[in-house]
Amino acid sequence: MTRVLINGSKGRMGQSLLTCAARMPDIQVIAGVDVGDELVAAIKDCDVVIDFSFHSVTPKVARLCAEKHKALVVGTTGHSETDKATIREASGFVPMVWASNFSTGVNTLFWLTRKAAEILGPSFDLEVIEMHHRLKKDAPSGTATTLLEILGEARKVQLDQALRHGRHGITGERTSSEIGVHAIRGGDVVGDHTVIFATNGERVELTHKASSRDTFANGALRAAQWIVGKKPGIYDMQDVLGLK
Ligand code: NAD
């Protein structure tokens, strides 16, 4: 039995996690924590914390997990460099799964994107498009950011120099070294991601569309079961799924 604490339990993902966990006999949710609840008191009875809250909250949660020796699953996205540094520091003391996306389909998309970039080579222009519901707070999505990191590694380019966030005005011709990224917001879209590889005469498009948050919640709960008892450090969903 894995004893889980859900941080951000009243949010969209928090609610989905509670629903999915209730269907899993090997998972016991010992507490759901949201704004105004006391995390320090609740954490003592769990094996692992699952955090789907807000970027500035995760560093505090990670520090507390390190102090109390609790494993951590980080689903929250949009972290600043300072947030990330604190989370990394905590991973020296406890094991954590930190993934921008917990769905099996998106992790397959990550794998396919790397392969396609390697096979198609530098003559193909790279663009990433993501669409999410109107209430999403960060852009581009964490998943799009992971896709861009994969493309940047495959192309051996510095992402901060290569990225073009949308285009506006007299942009001039597209350079072959840039990687475009476009964040669309509207309605109740759970999460769509497309990677485009375009060259003269042909293009390849790899698309994933999530239609239910349960796909992320089930993945995060699977990650929570997997991470308990592992050595301190940062793992991702590719580790959990055995894709490495
Ligand atoms: P949401 O806004 O619906 O929920 C966030 C919840 O966190 C809210 O209930 C909010 O009150 C709570 N919260 C804020 N501050 C808190 C604090 N200090 N302590 C405890 N709870 C606090 O957002 P959401 O759609 O559920 O998404 C949450 C996060 O998860 C976002 O960063 C989103 O991008 C990310 N996300 C990741 C994946 C993935 O697979 N990794 C999938 C979907 C969403």
mmCIF file of C-alpha atoms and ligand atoms in Angstrom:
data_model
loop_
_atom_site.group_PDB
_atom_site.id
_atom_site.type_symbol
_atom_site.label_atom_id
_atom_site.label_comp_id
_atom_site.label_asym_id
_atom_site.label_seq_id
_atom_site.Cartn_x
_atom_site.Cartn_y
_atom_site.Cartn_z
ATOM 1 C CA MET A 1 0.000 0.000 0.000
ATOM 2 C CA THR A 2 1.395 3.427 -0.973
ATOM 3 C CA ARG A 3 0.280 6.303 1.253
ATOM 4 C CA VAL A 4 -0.099 9.487 -0.772
ATOM 5 C CA LEU A 5 -0.563 13.168 0.071
ATOM 6 C CA ILE A 6 -1.970 15.336 -2.743
ATOM 7 C CA ASN A 7 -0.891 18.985 -2.725
ATOM 8 C CA GLY A 8 -3.239 21.201 -4.770
ATOM 9 C CA SER A 9 -6.101 18.792 -4.071
ATOM 10 C CA LYS A 10 -8.906 21.244 -4.924
ATOM 11 C CA GLY A 11 -7.554 22.025 -8.395
ATOM 12 C CA ARG A 12 -8.429 20.379 -11.704
ATOM 13 C CA MET A 13 -5.570 17.869 -11.422
ATOM 14 C CA GLY A 14 -6.049 17.432 -7.671
ATOM 15 C CA GLN A 15 -9.674 16.386 -8.208
ATOM 16 C CA SER A 16 -8.718 13.994 -10.987
ATOM 17 C CA LEU A 17 -6.013 12.451 -8.763
ATOM 18 C CA LEU A 18 -8.546 11.886 -5.965
ATOM 19 C CA THR A 19 -10.987 10.201 -8.373
ATOM 20 C CA CYS A 20 -8.326 7.978 -9.955
ATOM 21 C CA ALA A 21 -6.706 7.063 -6.614
ATOM 22 C CA ALA A 22 -10.085 5.902 -5.285
ATOM 23 C CA ARG A 23 -10.097 3.245 -8.055
ATOM 24 C CA MET A 24 -6.643 1.908 -7.102
ATOM 25 C CA PRO A 25 -6.623 -0.620 -4.256
ATOM 26 C CA ASP A 26 -2.844 -0.227 -3.690
ATOM 27 C CA ILE A 27 -3.048 3.554 -3.120
ATOM 28 C CA GLN A 28 -4.335 5.269 -0.007
ATOM 29 C CA VAL A 29 -4.756 9.054 -0.064
ATOM 30 C CA ILE A 30 -3.959 10.061 3.512
ATOM 31 C CA ALA A 31 -4.511 13.796 2.908
ATOM 32 C CA GLY A 32 -5.490 16.373 0.342
ATOM 33 C CA VAL A 33 -3.923 19.779 0.949
ATOM 34 C CA ASP A 34 -4.820 23.087 -0.685
ATOM 35 C CA VAL A 35 -4.543 26.791 0.151
ATOM 36 C CA GLY A 36 -5.179 27.331 3.860
ATOM 37 C CA ASP A 37 -4.460 23.714 4.877
ATOM 38 C CA GLU A 38 -1.491 22.732 7.041
ATOM 39 C CA LEU A 39 1.000 20.736 4.947
ATOM 40 C CA VAL A 40 3.583 20.301 7.730
ATOM 41 C CA ALA A 41 1.161 18.423 9.991
ATOM 42 C CA ALA A 42 -0.323 16.299 7.186
ATOM 43 C CA ILE A 43 2.965 15.137 5.661
ATOM 44 C CA LYS A 44 4.102 12.907 8.508
ATOM 45 C CA ASP A 45 1.795 9.959 7.661
ATOM 46 C CA CYS A 46 2.534 9.697 3.925
ATOM 47 C CA ASP A 47 5.167 7.836 1.879
ATOM 48 C CA VAL A 48 5.033 10.247 -1.043
ATOM 49 C CA VAL A 49 3.726 13.726 -1.869
ATOM 50 C CA ILE A 50 2.164 14.443 -5.277
ATOM 51 C CA ASP A 51 2.355 18.166 -6.110
ATOM 52 C CA PHE A 52 0.053 19.701 -8.729
ATOM 53 C CA SER A 53 -0.241 23.267 -7.416
ATOM 54 C CA PHE A 54 1.612 26.404 -8.541
ATOM 55 C CA HIS A 55 5.236 26.950 -9.601
ATOM 56 C CA SER A 56 6.196 29.041 -6.553
ATOM 57 C CA VAL A 57 4.756 26.414 -4.166
ATOM 58 C CA THR A 58 6.800 23.399 -5.337
ATOM 59 C CA PRO A 59 10.165 24.610 -3.879
ATOM 60 C CA LYS A 60 8.628 24.827 -0.369
ATOM 61 C CA VAL A 61 7.075 21.373 -0.791
ATOM 62 C CA ALA A 62 10.397 19.936 -2.024
ATOM 63 C CA ARG A 63 12.291 21.428 0.951
ATOM 64 C CA LEU A 64 9.761 19.955 3.386
ATOM 65 C CA CYS A 65 9.963 16.531 1.696
ATOM 66 C CA ALA A 66 13.772 16.634 2.022
ATOM 67 C CA GLU A 67 13.477 17.520 5.713
ATOM 68 C CA LYS A 68 10.878 14.819 6.455
ATOM 69 C CA HIS A 69 12.380 12.162 4.118
ATOM 70 C CA LYS A 70 9.330 11.813 1.891
ATOM 71 C CA ALA A 71 9.434 10.936 -1.812
ATOM 72 C CA LEU A 72 7.973 13.531 -4.184
ATOM 73 C CA VAL A 73 6.150 13.549 -7.521
ATOM 74 C CA VAL A 74 6.278 16.986 -9.197
ATOM 75 C CA GLY A 75 3.551 17.588 -11.771
ATOM 76 C CA THR A 76 3.421 21.383 -11.454
ATOM 77 C CA THR A 77 4.902 23.326 -14.380
ATOM 78 C CA GLY A 78 6.037 26.899 -15.076
ATOM 79 C CA HIS A 79 8.951 26.919 -12.578
ATOM 80 C CA SER A 80 11.451 29.792 -12.639
ATOM 81 C CA GLU A 81 15.197 29.034 -12.643
ATOM 82 C CA THR A 82 15.231 29.798 -8.885
ATOM 83 C CA ASP A 83 12.329 27.386 -8.283
ATOM 84 C CA LYS A 84 14.155 24.700 -10.261
ATOM 85 C CA ALA A 85 17.416 25.184 -8.330
ATOM 86 C CA THR A 86 15.642 24.657 -4.974
ATOM 87 C CA ILE A 87 13.839 21.551 -6.236
ATOM 88 C CA ARG A 88 17.145 20.119 -7.557
ATOM 89 C CA GLU A 89 18.805 20.793 -4.201
ATOM 90 C CA ALA A 90 16.078 18.818 -2.401
ATOM 91 C CA SER A 91 16.627 15.869 -4.765
ATOM 92 C CA GLY A 92 20.004 15.347 -3.070
ATOM 93 C CA PHE A 93 18.086 14.043 -0.035
ATOM 94 C CA VAL A 94 14.954 12.333 -1.427
ATOM 95 C CA PRO A 95 13.876 10.595 -4.639
ATOM 96 C CA MET A 96 11.515 12.504 -6.930
ATOM 97 C CA VAL A 97 9.757 11.985 -10.244
ATOM 98 C CA TRP A 98 9.656 15.365 -11.998
ATOM 99 C CA ALA A 99 7.812 15.294 -15.282
ATOM 100 C CA SER A 100 6.170 17.938 -17.435
ATOM 101 C CA ASN A 101 3.685 15.297 -18.554
ATOM 102 C CA PHE A 102 2.661 11.984 -16.980
ATOM 103 C CA SER A 103 0.704 10.491 -19.876
ATOM 104 C CA THR A 104 2.051 7.400 -21.643
ATOM 105 C CA GLY A 105 1.034 8.901 -24.988
ATOM 106 C CA VAL A 106 3.011 12.120 -24.482
ATOM 107 C CA ASN A 107 6.059 10.201 -23.303
ATOM 108 C CA THR A 108 5.795 8.218 -26.535
ATOM 109 C CA LEU A 109 5.579 11.581 -28.367
ATOM 110 C CA PHE A 110 8.826 12.657 -26.598
ATOM 111 C CA TRP A 111 10.547 9.475 -27.834
ATOM 112 C CA LEU A 112 9.174 9.854 -31.387
ATOM 113 C CA THR A 113 10.188 13.544 -31.512
ATOM 114 C CA ARG A 114 13.804 12.710 -30.669
ATOM 115 C CA LYS A 115 13.856 9.923 -33.276
ATOM 116 C CA ALA A 116 12.225 12.078 -35.982
ATOM 117 C CA ALA A 117 14.649 14.963 -35.342
ATOM 118 C CA GLU A 118 17.617 12.585 -35.644
ATOM 119 C CA ILE A 119 16.293 10.921 -38.820
ATOM 120 C CA LEU A 120 15.090 14.052 -40.638
ATOM 121 C CA GLY A 121 18.155 16.184 -39.915
ATOM 122 C CA PRO A 122 18.874 19.904 -40.212
ATOM 123 C CA SER A 123 17.083 20.585 -43.523
ATOM 124 C CA PHE A 124 13.709 20.355 -41.748
ATOM 125 C CA ASP A 125 12.319 23.485 -40.031
ATOM 126 C CA LEU A 126 11.041 22.820 -36.492
ATOM 127 C CA GLU A 127 7.888 24.317 -34.971
ATOM 128 C CA VAL A 128 5.888 23.354 -31.860
ATOM 129 C CA ILE A 129 2.229 24.270 -31.335
ATOM 130 C CA GLU A 130 0.341 23.707 -28.081
ATOM 131 C CA MET A 131 -3.266 24.418 -27.125
ATOM 132 C CA HIS A 132 -4.767 24.454 -23.628
ATOM 133 C CA HIS A 133 -7.906 25.602 -21.801
ATOM 134 C CA ARG A 134 -8.418 29.295 -21.133
ATOM 135 C CA LEU A 135 -7.573 28.990 -17.396
ATOM 136 C CA LYS A 136 -4.009 27.721 -17.821
ATOM 137 C CA LYS A 137 -1.547 30.047 -16.086
ATOM 138 C CA ASP A 138 1.831 29.336 -17.752
ATOM 139 C CA ALA A 139 2.972 29.413 -21.389
ATOM 140 C CA PRO A 140 4.347 27.686 -23.312
ATOM 141 C CA SER A 141 3.239 24.525 -21.515
ATOM 142 C CA GLY A 142 5.726 22.376 -19.605
ATOM 143 C CA THR A 143 5.181 19.641 -22.180
ATOM 144 C CA ALA A 144 5.960 22.024 -25.067
ATOM 145 C CA THR A 145 9.088 23.098 -23.178
ATOM 146 C CA THR A 146 10.213 19.458 -22.899
ATOM 147 C CA LEU A 147 9.565 18.984 -26.642
ATOM 148 C CA LEU A 148 11.668 22.101 -27.356
ATOM 149 C CA GLU A 149 14.480 20.806 -25.128
ATOM 150 C CA ILE A 150 14.448 17.507 -27.035
ATOM 151 C CA LEU A 151 14.591 19.362 -30.390
ATOM 152 C CA GLY A 152 17.332 21.685 -29.100
ATOM 153 C CA GLU A 153 19.452 18.723 -27.972
ATOM 154 C CA ALA A 154 18.931 16.888 -31.268
ATOM 155 C CA ARG A 155 19.933 20.031 -33.225
ATOM 156 C CA LYS A 156 22.749 20.897 -30.786
ATOM 157 C CA VAL A 157 21.528 24.511 -30.472
ATOM 158 C CA GLN A 158 21.249 26.841 -27.467
ATOM 159 C CA LEU A 159 17.495 27.002 -26.865
ATOM 160 C CA ASP A 160 17.451 30.552 -25.467
ATOM 161 C CA GLN A 161 18.962 31.765 -28.754
ATOM 162 C CA ALA A 162 17.021 29.447 -31.093
ATOM 163 C CA LEU A 163 13.484 29.926 -29.715
ATOM 164 C CA ARG A 164 10.967 32.135 -31.567
ATOM 165 C CA HIS A 165 7.852 32.686 -29.426
ATOM 166 C CA GLY A 166 5.095 33.363 -31.944
ATOM 167 C CA ARG A 167 5.714 35.787 -34.791
ATOM 168 C CA HIS A 168 4.454 39.313 -35.229
ATOM 169 C CA GLY A 169 5.139 42.193 -37.611
ATOM 170 C CA ILE A 170 7.909 42.262 -40.210
ATOM 171 C CA THR A 171 9.770 39.223 -38.949
ATOM 172 C CA GLY A 172 11.882 38.661 -42.060
ATOM 173 C CA GLU A 173 12.432 35.221 -43.513
ATOM 174 C CA ARG A 174 12.593 32.243 -41.229
ATOM 175 C CA THR A 175 16.149 31.182 -40.392
ATOM 176 C CA SER A 176 17.035 27.486 -40.454
ATOM 177 C CA SER A 177 18.436 27.617 -36.920
ATOM 178 C CA GLU A 178 15.298 28.889 -35.196
ATOM 179 C CA ILE A 179 12.683 26.716 -33.460
ATOM 180 C CA GLY A 180 9.205 28.251 -33.386
ATOM 181 C CA VAL A 181 6.753 27.819 -30.505
ATOM 182 C CA HIS A 182 3.116 28.901 -30.395
ATOM 183 C CA ALA A 183 0.793 28.763 -27.383
ATOM 184 C CA ILE A 184 -2.955 28.820 -28.114
ATOM 185 C CA ARG A 185 -5.502 29.237 -25.302
ATOM 186 C CA GLY A 186 -9.242 28.651 -25.390
ATOM 187 C CA GLY A 187 -12.226 26.735 -24.085
ATOM 188 C CA ASP A 188 -11.701 23.584 -22.033
ATOM 189 C CA VAL A 189 -8.914 21.913 -24.060
ATOM 190 C CA VAL A 190 -7.066 19.503 -21.738
ATOM 191 C CA GLY A 191 -3.822 19.591 -23.775
ATOM 192 C CA ASP A 192 -2.873 19.327 -27.465
ATOM 193 C CA HIS A 193 0.732 19.284 -28.726
ATOM 194 C CA THR A 194 2.005 19.153 -32.307
ATOM 195 C CA VAL A 195 5.611 19.017 -33.468
ATOM 196 C CA ILE A 196 6.079 20.036 -37.122
ATOM 197 C CA PHE A 197 9.091 19.059 -39.224
ATOM 198 C CA ALA A 198 8.796 20.967 -42.537
ATOM 199 C CA THR A 199 11.079 21.018 -45.564
ATOM 200 C CA ASN A 200 10.695 21.711 -49.292
ATOM 201 C CA GLY A 201 8.154 19.267 -50.700
ATOM 202 C CA GLU A 202 7.034 17.538 -47.509
ATOM 203 C CA ARG A 203 6.344 17.821 -43.795
ATOM 204 C CA VAL A 204 5.861 15.496 -40.868
ATOM 205 C CA GLU A 205 3.504 16.383 -37.999
ATOM 206 C CA LEU A 206 3.456 14.472 -34.723
ATOM 207 C CA THR A 207 0.363 15.218 -32.629
ATOM 208 C CA HIS A 208 -0.875 14.174 -29.215
ATOM 209 C CA LYS A 209 -4.288 15.212 -27.870
ATOM 210 C CA ALA A 210 -5.344 14.598 -24.281
ATOM 211 C CA SER A 211 -9.096 14.455 -23.734
ATOM 212 C CA SER A 212 -9.089 13.617 -20.014
ATOM 213 C CA ARG A 213 -6.929 14.702 -17.050
ATOM 214 C CA ASP A 214 -7.215 11.132 -15.772
ATOM 215 C CA THR A 215 -4.417 10.192 -18.179
ATOM 216 C CA PHE A 216 -2.027 12.522 -16.252
ATOM 217 C CA ALA A 217 -3.451 11.522 -12.869
ATOM 218 C CA ASN A 218 -3.082 7.773 -13.483
ATOM 219 C CA GLY A 219 0.513 8.342 -14.655
ATOM 220 C CA ALA A 220 1.341 10.455 -11.599
ATOM 221 C CA LEU A 221 -0.131 7.802 -9.264
ATOM 222 C CA ARG A 222 1.888 5.114 -11.042
ATOM 223 C CA ALA A 223 4.987 7.315 -10.601
ATOM 224 C CA ALA A 224 4.158 7.706 -6.880
ATOM 225 C CA GLN A 225 4.088 3.925 -6.415
ATOM 226 C CA TRP A 226 7.341 3.524 -8.381
ATOM 227 C CA ILE A 227 9.390 6.229 -6.626
ATOM 228 C CA VAL A 228 8.981 5.087 -3.006
ATOM 229 C CA GLY A 229 12.201 3.390 -1.884
ATOM 230 C CA LYS A 230 14.345 4.645 -4.788
ATOM 231 C CA LYS A 231 17.717 6.363 -4.189
ATOM 232 C CA PRO A 232 17.652 10.184 -3.871
ATOM 233 C CA GLY A 233 17.728 11.958 -7.228
ATOM 234 C CA ILE A 234 15.545 13.183 -10.061
ATOM 235 C CA TYR A 235 13.728 10.636 -12.222
ATOM 236 C CA ASP A 236 11.285 11.300 -15.054
ATOM 237 C CA MET A 237 8.341 9.470 -16.582
ATOM 238 C CA GLN A 238 10.617 7.773 -19.119
ATOM 239 C CA ASP A 239 12.313 6.077 -16.105
ATOM 240 C CA VAL A 240 8.939 5.062 -14.654
ATOM 241 C CA LEU A 241 7.756 3.635 -17.992
ATOM 242 C CA GLY A 242 11.096 1.913 -18.664
ATOM 243 C CA LEU A 243 11.595 3.849 -21.934
ATOM 244 C CA LYS A 244 15.300 4.599 -21.281
HETATM 245 P P1 NAD B 1 -5.507 24.477 -10.847
HETATM 246 O O1 NAD B 1 -5.282 25.936 -10.805
HETATM 247 O O2 NAD B 1 -6.855 23.937 -11.212
HETATM 248 O O3 NAD B 1 -5.109 23.804 -9.433
HETATM 249 C C1 NAD B 1 -4.029 24.206 -8.654
HETATM 250 C C2 NAD B 1 -4.440 24.044 -7.201
HETATM 251 O O4 NAD B 1 -3.289 24.330 -6.377
HETATM 252 C C3 NAD B 1 -5.553 25.026 -6.781
HETATM 253 O O5 NAD B 1 -6.596 24.328 -6.124
HETATM 254 C C4 NAD B 1 -4.837 25.981 -5.845
HETATM 255 O O6 NAD B 1 -5.683 26.502 -4.840
HETATM 256 C C5 NAD B 1 -3.758 25.056 -5.275
HETATM 257 N N1 NAD B 1 -2.696 25.789 -4.601
HETATM 258 C C6 NAD B 1 -2.182 27.019 -4.882
HETATM 259 N N2 NAD B 1 -1.282 27.375 -3.948
HETATM 260 C C7 NAD B 1 -1.212 26.348 -3.060
HETATM 261 C C8 NAD B 1 -0.467 26.137 -1.864
HETATM 262 N N3 NAD B 1 0.363 27.064 -1.389
HETATM 263 N N4 NAD B 1 -0.627 24.972 -1.215
HETATM 264 C C9 NAD B 1 -1.504 24.029 -1.651
HETATM 265 N N5 NAD B 1 -2.256 24.175 -2.781
HETATM 266 C C10 NAD B 1 -2.105 25.329 -3.466
HETATM 267 O O7 NAD B 1 -4.402 23.922 -11.857
HETATM 268 P P2 NAD B 1 -4.338 22.474 -12.561
HETATM 269 O O8 NAD B 1 -4.931 22.557 -13.918
HETATM 270 O O9 NAD B 1 -4.804 21.415 -11.597
HETATM 271 O O10 NAD B 1 -2.764 22.357 -12.783
HETATM 272 C C11 NAD B 1 -1.877 22.394 -11.688
HETATM 273 C C12 NAD B 1 -0.436 22.353 -12.209
HETATM 274 O O11 NAD B 1 -0.183 21.090 -12.831
HETATM 275 C C13 NAD B 1 -0.129 23.415 -13.279
HETATM 276 O O12 NAD B 1 1.197 23.863 -13.108
HETATM 277 C C14 NAD B 1 -0.266 22.637 -14.583
HETATM 278 O O13 NAD B 1 0.487 23.190 -15.638
HETATM 279 C C15 NAD B 1 0.302 21.297 -14.154
HETATM 280 N N6 NAD B 1 -0.111 20.138 -14.967
HETATM 281 C C16 NAD B 1 0.830 19.193 -15.168
HETATM 282 C C17 NAD B 1 0.504 18.038 -15.836
HETATM 283 C C18 NAD B 1 1.554 16.954 -15.969
HETATM 284 O O14 NAD B 1 1.265 15.877 -16.539
HETATM 285 N N7 NAD B 1 2.758 17.169 -15.421
HETATM 286 C C19 NAD B 1 -0.788 17.855 -16.335
HETATM 287 C C20 NAD B 1 -1.739 18.849 -16.113
HETATM 288 C C21 NAD B 1 -1.392 19.995 -15.412
#
